[in-house]
């Protein structure tokens, strides 16, 4: 029995009944098939940066994805699921491959990036992923899913919507051979680079600016930064139907004053994305809220919940529920957690 806390960036979670490392794709496939044949509950774990594991742990087999390998074939990069995501981004930036530079500094593995369609600073992996090789646990077969079959959406995908069905074995990316970035679509990043929104910048400059912005928010894992002991953003930004956004604006004006401007960003299908951090702050939760020795809101970013050392998962979930209830009461918006709950439910 080994505590899963040491395998998660939140440093939370009880023991796994069994733990196995898979260093090769065949080993990973065999371990999953075996567990499925025996009816053993299975958790596929990689960097542990997007999971909230119960204090009671996981009553089954945890397989850690530790496969390695990056192959350049016909203009594409095929990358094993266990490769470190940020090492891949750094390598692309060094090699003059554009398309993932804004995703610098995100912890975890390459294989987890399609799961929640990892995104930041106006970019998401769905823009450069062309195919994902998976083990389909529905029939035990290895197959390739084209990007269109992955159902990518904001912080979501078919993998996230049908949890556990597919084990990602490798991801194929097509990047642009170019020394400058894709057009920068995120105002804060454009300002940091000293360029207009929609303009481009050298890849290395974009990576540097993103890493600096992220460090300022405790969003780069750093042993010296207690604010980085988190699962990143704890809540996704709410995506609302136009009528629900109008209702939110009315409530915000009634509560905060007539000239208040609720953040709004266009989302597909005429919906509106708003800012979870803005809602949390305006509902009265400040940075550092919570127990400074256990579980508290990050001192650098309202959207991250952190373990200050003595926390438990139960305390983390209690704080998350307190925040979600406060936002719901103030604004009528239900926040959804971004990380995956293991051994318990939201
Ligand atoms: C400080 C910090 C900052 C972050 N910033 C961002 C950000 O800017 N944008 C963003 O999108 N995310 C962010 N995250 C969240 C996280 O880094 C990403 O979701 C990352 O892709 C998770 O990778 P992982 O290898 O750690 O996954 P894990 O935490 O190990 O797993 C996450 C989920 O994916 C599943 N999974 C993992 N690997 C596989 C596989 N090969 N096949 C099938 N299922 C698999 C697991 O079962 C689990 O359900 C941040 C996290 C932290 C701690």
Coordinates of N, CA and C in Angstrom, one line a residue, residues 10 49-52 116 160 231-236 316 336-341:
X10 N -1.1 17.9 -5.7 CA -1.7 18.4 -4.5 C -1.2 17.8 -3.2
X49 N -1.3 15.7 -11.9 CA -1.5 17.1 -11.7 C -2.9 17.5 -11.9
X50 N -3.8 16.6 -12.2 CA -5.2 17.0 -12.4 C -6.1 16.0 -11.8
X51 N -5.7 15.5 -10.6 CA -6.5 14.5 -9.9 C -6.7 15.0 -8.4
X52 N -7.9 14.7 -7.9 CA -8.2 14.9 -6.5 C -8.5 13.5 -5.9
X116 N -8.5 16.5 -21.2 CA -9.3 17.7 -20.9 C -9.0 18.8 -21.9
X160 N -12.9 12.7 -21.7 CA -13.3 13.3 -20.4 C -14.8 12.9 -20.2
X231 N -3.9 21.6 -8.0 CA -4.2 20.9 -9.2 C -4.4 21.9 -10.4
X232 N -3.8 23.0 -10.3 CA -4.0 24.1 -11.2 C -5.3 24.8 -10.9
X233 N -6.0 25.3 -12.0 CA -7.3 25.9 -11.7 C -8.3 24.8 -11.2
X234 N -9.0 25.2 -10.1 CA -9.9 24.1 -9.5 C -11.2 24.1 -10.2
X235 N -11.6 25.3 -10.8 CA -12.9 25.3 -11.5 C -12.7 25.7 -12.9
X236 N -13.5 25.2 -13.8 CA -13.5 25.7 -15.2 C -14.3 27.0 -15.3
X316 N -10.1 19.9 1.4 CA -10.0 20.5 0.1 C -11.4 20.6 -0.5
X336 N -18.1 24.3 -11.9 CA -17.8 22.8 -12.1 C -16.3 22.7 -11.8
X337 N -15.9 21.6 -11.1 CA -14.5 21.4 -10.8 C -13.8 21.0 -12.1
X338 N -12.5 21.4 -12.3 CA -11.8 20.9 -13.5 C -11.1 19.6 -13.2
X339 N -10.4 19.4 -12.1 CA -9.7 18.1 -11.9 C -10.7 16.9 -11.8
X340 N -10.1 15.7 -12.0 CA -10.8 14.5 -12.0 C -10.8 13.9 -10.5
X341 N -12.0 13.6 -10.0 CA -12.1 13.1 -8.6 C -11.9 11.6 -8.7

